[in-house]
mmCIF file of N, CA and C in Angstrom:
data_model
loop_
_atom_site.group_PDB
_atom_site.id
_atom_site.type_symbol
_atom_site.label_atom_id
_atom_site.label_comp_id
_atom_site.label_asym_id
_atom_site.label_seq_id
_atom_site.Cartn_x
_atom_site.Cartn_y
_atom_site.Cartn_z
ATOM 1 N N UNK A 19 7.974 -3.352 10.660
ATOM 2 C CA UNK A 19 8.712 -2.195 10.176
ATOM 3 C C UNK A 19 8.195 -0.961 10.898
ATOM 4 N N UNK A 20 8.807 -0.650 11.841
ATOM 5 C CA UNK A 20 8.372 0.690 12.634
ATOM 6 C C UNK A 20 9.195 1.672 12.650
ATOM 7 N N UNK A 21 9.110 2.459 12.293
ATOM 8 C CA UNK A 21 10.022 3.901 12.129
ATOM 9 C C UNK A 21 10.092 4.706 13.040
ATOM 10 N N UNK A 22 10.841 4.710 13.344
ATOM 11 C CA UNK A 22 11.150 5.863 14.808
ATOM 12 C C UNK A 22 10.569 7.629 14.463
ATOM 13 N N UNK A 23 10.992 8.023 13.146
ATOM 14 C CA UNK A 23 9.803 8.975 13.230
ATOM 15 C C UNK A 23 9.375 9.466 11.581
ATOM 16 N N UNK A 24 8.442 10.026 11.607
ATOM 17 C CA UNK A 24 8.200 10.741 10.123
ATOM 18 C C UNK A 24 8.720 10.677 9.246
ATOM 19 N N UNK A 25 10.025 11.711 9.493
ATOM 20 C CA UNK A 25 11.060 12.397 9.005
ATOM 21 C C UNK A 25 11.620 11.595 8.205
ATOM 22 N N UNK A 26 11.681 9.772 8.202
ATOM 23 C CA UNK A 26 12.698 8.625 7.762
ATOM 24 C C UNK A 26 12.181 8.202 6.354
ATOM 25 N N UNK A 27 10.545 8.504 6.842
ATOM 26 C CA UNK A 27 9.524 7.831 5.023
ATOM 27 C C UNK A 27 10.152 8.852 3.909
ATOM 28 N N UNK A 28 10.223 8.615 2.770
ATOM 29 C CA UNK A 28 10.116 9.275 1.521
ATOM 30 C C UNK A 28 9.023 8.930 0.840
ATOM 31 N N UNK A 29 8.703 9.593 0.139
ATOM 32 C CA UNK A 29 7.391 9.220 -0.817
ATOM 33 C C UNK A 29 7.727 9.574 -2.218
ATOM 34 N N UNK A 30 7.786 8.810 -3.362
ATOM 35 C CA UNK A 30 7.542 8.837 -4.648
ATOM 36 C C UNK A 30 6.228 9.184 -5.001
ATOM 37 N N UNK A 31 6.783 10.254 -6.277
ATOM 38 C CA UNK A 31 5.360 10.994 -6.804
ATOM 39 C C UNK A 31 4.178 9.839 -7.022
ATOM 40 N N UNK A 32 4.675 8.805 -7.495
ATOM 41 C CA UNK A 32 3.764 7.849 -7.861
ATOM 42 C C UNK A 32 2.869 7.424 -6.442
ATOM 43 N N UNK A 33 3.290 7.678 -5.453
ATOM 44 C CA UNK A 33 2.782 7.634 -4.451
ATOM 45 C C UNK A 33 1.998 8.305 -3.415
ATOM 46 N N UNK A 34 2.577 9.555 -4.266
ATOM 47 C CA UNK A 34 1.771 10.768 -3.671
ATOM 48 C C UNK A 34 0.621 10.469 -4.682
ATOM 49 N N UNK A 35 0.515 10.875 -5.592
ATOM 50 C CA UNK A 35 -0.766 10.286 -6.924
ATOM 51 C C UNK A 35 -1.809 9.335 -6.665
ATOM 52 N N UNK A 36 -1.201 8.578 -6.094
ATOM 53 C CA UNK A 36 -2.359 7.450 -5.963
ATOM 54 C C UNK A 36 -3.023 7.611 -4.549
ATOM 55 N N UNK A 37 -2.170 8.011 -3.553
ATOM 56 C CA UNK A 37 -2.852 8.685 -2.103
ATOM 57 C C UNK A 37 -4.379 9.709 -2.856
ATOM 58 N N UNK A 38 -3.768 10.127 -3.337
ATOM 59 C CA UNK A 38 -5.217 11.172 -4.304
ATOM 60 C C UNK A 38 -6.174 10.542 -4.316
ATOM 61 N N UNK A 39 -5.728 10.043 -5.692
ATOM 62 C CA UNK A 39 -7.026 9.162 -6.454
ATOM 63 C C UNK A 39 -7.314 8.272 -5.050
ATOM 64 N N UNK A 40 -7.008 7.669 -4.579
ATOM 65 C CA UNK A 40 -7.999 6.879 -3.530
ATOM 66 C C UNK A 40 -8.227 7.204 -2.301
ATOM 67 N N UNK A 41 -7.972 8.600 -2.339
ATOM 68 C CA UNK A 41 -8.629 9.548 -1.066
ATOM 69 C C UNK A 41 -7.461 9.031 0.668
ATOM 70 N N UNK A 42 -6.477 8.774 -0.017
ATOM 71 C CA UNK A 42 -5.587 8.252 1.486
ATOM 72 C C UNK A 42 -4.810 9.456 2.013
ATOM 73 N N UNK A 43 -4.978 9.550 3.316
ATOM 74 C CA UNK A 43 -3.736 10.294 3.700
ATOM 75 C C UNK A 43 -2.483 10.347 4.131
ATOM 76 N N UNK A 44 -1.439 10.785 4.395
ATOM 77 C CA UNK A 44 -0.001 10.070 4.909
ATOM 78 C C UNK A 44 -0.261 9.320 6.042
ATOM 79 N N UNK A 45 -1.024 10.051 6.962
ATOM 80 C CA UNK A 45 -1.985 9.420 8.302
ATOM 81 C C UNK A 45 -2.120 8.288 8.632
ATOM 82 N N UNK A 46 -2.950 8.235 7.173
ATOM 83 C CA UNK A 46 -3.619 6.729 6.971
ATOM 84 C C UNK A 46 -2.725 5.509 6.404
ATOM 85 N N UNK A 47 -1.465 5.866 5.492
ATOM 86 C CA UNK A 47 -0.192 4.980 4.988
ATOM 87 C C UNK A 47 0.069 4.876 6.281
ATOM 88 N N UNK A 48 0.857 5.554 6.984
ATOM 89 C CA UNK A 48 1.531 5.560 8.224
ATOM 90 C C UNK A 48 0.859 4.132 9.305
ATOM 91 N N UNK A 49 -0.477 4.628 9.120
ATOM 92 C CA UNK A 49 -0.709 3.534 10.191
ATOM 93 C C UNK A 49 -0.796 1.808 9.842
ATOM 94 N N UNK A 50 -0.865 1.648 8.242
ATOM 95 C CA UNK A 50 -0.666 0.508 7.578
ATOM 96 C C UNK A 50 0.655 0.562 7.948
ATOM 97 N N UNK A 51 1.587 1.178 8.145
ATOM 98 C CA UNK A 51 2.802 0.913 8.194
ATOM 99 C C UNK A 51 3.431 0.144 9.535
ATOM 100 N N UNK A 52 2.083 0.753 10.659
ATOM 101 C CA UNK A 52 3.561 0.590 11.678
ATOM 102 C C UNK A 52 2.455 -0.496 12.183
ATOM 103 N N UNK A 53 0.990 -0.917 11.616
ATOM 104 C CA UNK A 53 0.150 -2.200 12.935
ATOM 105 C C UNK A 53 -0.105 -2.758 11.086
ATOM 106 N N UNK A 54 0.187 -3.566 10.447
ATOM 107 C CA UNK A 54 -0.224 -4.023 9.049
ATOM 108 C C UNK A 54 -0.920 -5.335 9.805
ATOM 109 N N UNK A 55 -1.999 -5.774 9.002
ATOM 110 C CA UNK A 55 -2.432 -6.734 9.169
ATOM 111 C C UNK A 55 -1.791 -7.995 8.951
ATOM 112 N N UNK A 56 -1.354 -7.983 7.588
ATOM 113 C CA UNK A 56 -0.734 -8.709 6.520
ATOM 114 C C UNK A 56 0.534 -8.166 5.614
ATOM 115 N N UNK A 57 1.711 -8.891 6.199
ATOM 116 C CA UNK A 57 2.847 -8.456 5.103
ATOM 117 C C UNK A 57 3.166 -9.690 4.478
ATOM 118 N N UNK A 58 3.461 -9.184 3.159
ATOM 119 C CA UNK A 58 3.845 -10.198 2.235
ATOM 120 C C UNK A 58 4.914 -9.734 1.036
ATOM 121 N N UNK A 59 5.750 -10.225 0.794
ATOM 122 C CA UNK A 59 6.761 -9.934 -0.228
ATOM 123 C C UNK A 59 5.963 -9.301 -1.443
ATOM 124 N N UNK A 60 6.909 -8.136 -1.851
ATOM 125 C CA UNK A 60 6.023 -7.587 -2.850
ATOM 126 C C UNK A 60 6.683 -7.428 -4.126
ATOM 127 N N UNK A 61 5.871 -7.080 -5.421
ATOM 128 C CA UNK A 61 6.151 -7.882 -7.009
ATOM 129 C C UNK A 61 7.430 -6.674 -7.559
ATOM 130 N N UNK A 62 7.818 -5.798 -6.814
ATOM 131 C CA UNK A 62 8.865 -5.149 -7.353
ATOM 132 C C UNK A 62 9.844 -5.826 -6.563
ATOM 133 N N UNK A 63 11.167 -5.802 -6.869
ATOM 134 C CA UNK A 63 12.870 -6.264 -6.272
ATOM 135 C C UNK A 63 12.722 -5.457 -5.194
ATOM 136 N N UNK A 64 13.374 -6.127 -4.064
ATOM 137 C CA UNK A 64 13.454 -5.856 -2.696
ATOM 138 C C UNK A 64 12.131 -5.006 -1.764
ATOM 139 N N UNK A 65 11.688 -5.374 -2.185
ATOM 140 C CA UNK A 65 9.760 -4.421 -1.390
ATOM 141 C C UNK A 65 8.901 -5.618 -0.463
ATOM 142 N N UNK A 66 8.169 -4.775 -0.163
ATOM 143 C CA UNK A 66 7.493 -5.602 0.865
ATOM 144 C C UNK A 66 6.052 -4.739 0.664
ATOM 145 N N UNK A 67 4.593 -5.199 0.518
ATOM 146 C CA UNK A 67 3.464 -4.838 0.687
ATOM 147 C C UNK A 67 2.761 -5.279 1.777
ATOM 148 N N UNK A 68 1.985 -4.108 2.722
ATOM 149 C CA UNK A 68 1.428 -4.363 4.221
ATOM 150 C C UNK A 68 0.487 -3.919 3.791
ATOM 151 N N UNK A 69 -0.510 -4.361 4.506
ATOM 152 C CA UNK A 69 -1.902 -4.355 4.329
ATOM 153 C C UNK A 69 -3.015 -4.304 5.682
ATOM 154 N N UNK A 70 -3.722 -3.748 5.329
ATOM 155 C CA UNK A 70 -4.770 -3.239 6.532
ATOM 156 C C UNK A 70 -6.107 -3.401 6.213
ATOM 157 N N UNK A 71 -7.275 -4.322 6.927
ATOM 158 C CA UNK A 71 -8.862 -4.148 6.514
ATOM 159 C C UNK A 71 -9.355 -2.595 6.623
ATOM 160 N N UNK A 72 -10.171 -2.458 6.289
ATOM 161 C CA UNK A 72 -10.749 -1.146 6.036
ATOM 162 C C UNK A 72 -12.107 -0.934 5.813
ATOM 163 N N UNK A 73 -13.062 -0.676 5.951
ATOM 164 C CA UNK A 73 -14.604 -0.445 5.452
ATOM 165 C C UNK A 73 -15.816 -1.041 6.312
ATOM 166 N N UNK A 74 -16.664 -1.607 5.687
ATOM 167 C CA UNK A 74 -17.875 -1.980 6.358
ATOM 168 C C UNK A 74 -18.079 -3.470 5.940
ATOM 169 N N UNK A 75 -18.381 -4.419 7.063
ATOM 170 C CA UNK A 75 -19.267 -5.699 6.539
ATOM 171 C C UNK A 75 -19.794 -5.955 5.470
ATOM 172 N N UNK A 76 -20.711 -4.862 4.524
ATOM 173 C CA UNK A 76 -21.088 -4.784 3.773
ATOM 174 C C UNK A 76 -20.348 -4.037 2.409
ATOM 175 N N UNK A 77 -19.353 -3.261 3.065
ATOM 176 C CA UNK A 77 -18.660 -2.679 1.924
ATOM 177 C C UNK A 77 -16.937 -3.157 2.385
ATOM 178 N N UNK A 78 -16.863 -3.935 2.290
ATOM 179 C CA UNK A 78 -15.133 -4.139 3.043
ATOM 180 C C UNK A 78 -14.215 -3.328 1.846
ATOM 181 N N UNK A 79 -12.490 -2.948 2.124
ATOM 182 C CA UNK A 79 -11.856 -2.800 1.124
ATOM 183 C C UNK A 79 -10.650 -3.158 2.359
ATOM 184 N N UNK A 80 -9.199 -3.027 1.364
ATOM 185 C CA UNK A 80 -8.414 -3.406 1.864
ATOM 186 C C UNK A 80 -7.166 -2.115 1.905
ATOM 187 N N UNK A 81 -6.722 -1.710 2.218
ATOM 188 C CA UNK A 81 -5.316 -0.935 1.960
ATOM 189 C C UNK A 81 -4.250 -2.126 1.944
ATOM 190 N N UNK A 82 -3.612 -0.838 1.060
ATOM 191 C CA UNK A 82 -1.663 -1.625 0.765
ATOM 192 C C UNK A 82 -1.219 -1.025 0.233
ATOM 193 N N UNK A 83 -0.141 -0.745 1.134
ATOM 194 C CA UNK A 83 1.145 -0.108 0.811
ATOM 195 C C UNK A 83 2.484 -0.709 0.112
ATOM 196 N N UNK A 84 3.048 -0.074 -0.695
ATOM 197 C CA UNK A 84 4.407 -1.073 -0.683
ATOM 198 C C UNK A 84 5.425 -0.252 -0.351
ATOM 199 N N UNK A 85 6.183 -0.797 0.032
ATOM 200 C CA UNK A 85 7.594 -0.384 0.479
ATOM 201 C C UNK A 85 8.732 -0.879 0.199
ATOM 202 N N UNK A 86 9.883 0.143 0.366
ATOM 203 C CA UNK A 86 11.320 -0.271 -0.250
ATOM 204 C C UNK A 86 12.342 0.410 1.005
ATOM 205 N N UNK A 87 12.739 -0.104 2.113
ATOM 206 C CA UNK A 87 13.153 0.207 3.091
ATOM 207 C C UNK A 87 12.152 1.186 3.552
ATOM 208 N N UNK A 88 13.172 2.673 3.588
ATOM 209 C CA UNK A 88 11.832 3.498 4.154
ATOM 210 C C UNK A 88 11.221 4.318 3.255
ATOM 211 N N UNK A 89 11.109 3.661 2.127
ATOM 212 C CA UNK A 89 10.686 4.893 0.851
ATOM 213 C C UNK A 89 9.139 4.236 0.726
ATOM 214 N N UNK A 90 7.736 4.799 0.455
ATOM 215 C CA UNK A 90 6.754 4.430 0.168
ATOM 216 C C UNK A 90 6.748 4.009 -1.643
ATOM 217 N N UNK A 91 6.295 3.361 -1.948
ATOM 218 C CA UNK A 91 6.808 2.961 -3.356
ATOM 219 C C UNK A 91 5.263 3.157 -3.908
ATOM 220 N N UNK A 92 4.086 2.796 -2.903
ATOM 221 C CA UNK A 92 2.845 2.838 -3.767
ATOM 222 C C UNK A 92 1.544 2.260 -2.900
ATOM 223 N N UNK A 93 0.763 3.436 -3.162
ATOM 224 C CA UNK A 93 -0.469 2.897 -1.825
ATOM 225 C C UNK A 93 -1.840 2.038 -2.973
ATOM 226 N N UNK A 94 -2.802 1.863 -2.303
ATOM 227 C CA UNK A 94 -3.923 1.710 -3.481
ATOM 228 C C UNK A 94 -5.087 0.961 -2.018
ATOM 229 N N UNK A 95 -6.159 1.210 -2.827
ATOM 230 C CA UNK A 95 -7.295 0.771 -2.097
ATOM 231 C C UNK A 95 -7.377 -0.542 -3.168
ATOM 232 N N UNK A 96 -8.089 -1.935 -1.781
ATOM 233 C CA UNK A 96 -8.578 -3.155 -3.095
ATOM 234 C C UNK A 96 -9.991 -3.187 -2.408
ATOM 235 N N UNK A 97 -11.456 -3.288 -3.365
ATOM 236 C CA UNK A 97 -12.303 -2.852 -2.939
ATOM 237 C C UNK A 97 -12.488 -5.283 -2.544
ATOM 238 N N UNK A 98 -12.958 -5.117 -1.301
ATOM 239 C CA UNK A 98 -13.573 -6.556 -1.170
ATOM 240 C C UNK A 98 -12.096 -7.558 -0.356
ATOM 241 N N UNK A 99 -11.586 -8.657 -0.527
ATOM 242 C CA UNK A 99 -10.497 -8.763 0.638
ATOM 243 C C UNK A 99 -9.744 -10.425 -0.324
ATOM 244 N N UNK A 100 -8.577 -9.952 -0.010
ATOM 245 C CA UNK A 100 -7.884 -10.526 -0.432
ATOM 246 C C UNK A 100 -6.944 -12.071 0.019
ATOM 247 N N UNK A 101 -7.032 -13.458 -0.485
ATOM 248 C CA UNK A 101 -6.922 -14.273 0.367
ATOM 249 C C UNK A 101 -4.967 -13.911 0.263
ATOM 250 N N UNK A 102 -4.338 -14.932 1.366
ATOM 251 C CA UNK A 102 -2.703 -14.807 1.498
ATOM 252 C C UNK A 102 -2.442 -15.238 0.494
ATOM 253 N N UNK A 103 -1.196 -14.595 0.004
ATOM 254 C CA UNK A 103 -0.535 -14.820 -1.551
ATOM 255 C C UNK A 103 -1.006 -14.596 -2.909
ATOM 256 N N UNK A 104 -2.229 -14.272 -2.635
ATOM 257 C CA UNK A 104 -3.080 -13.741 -4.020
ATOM 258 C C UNK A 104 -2.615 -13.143 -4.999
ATOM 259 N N UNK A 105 -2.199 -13.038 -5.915
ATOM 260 C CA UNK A 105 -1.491 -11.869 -6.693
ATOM 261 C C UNK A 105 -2.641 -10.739 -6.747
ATOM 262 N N UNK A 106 -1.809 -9.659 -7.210
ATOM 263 C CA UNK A 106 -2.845 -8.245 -7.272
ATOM 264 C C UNK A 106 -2.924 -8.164 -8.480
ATOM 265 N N UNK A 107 -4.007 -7.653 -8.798
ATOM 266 C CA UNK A 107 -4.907 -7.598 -9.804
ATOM 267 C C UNK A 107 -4.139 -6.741 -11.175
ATOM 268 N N UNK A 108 -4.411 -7.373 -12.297
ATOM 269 C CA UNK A 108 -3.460 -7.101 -13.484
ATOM 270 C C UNK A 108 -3.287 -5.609 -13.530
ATOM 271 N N UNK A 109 -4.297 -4.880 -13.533
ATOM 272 C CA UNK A 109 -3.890 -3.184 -13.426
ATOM 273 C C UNK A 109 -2.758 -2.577 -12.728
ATOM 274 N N UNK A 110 -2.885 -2.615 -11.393
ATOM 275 C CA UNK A 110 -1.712 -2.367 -10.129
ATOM 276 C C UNK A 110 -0.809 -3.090 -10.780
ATOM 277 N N UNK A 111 -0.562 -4.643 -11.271
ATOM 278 C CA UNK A 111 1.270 -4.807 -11.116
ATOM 279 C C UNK A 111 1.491 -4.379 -12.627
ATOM 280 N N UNK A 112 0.680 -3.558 -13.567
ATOM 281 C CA UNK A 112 1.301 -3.118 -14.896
ATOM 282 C C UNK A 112 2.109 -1.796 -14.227
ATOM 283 N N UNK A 113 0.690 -0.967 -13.529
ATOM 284 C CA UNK A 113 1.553 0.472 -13.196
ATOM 285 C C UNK A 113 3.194 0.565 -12.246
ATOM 286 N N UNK A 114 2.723 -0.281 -11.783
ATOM 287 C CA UNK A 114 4.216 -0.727 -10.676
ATOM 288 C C UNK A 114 5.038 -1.088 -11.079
ATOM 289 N N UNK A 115 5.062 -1.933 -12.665
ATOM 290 C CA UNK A 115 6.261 -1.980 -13.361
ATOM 291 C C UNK A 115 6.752 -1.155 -14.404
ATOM 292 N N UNK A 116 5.754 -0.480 -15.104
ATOM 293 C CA UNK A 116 5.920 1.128 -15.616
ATOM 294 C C UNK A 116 7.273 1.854 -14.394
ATOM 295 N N UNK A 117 6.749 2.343 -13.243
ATOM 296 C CA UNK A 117 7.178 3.001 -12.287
ATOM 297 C C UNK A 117 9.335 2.330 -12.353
ATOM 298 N N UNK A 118 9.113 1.334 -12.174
ATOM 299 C CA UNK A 118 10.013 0.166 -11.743
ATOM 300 C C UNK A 118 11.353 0.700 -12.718
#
């Protein structure tokens, strides 16, 4: 999913919010966006969550974004690394279906 430019993302407040709390910048979504490590279908209707390593050997974390065409739907840091298909952790898919 590569976007030809900026201008195309939207961001939901819920998304701006959580960029906060886990210290991310559009910068930093952006670049999960366009080199993701890992995409995998994501737990809201029609989304997709990409994912990027992040941290230290000793401190790893993960980014992930989700997305809904070109709208950002919801970022979050996962502290430690996640195997393929894992579900995400009961907190994240309550707030995401609140949002939903």
């Amino acid at each position: 999913m590569i976007l030809k430019s900026a201008r195309e993302i939207l961001w939901t407040k819920h998304a701006q919010s959580k960029m906060r709390f886990y210290g991310l910048s559009k910068q930093r979504v952006r670049r999960v966006l366009h080199s993701p490590k890992r995409t995998e279908e994501g737990i809201a209707p029609n989304t997709a969550a990409m994912m990027q390593v992040a941290g230290s050997e000793k401190h790893p974390y993960e980014i992930w974004v989700m997305v809904q065409k070109s709208k950002i739907i919801s970022a979050w840091k996962y502290p430690g690394r996640t195997k393929i298909g894992e579900p995400l952790p009961f907190e994240i898919l309550e707030e995401i279906k609140n949002i939903s």
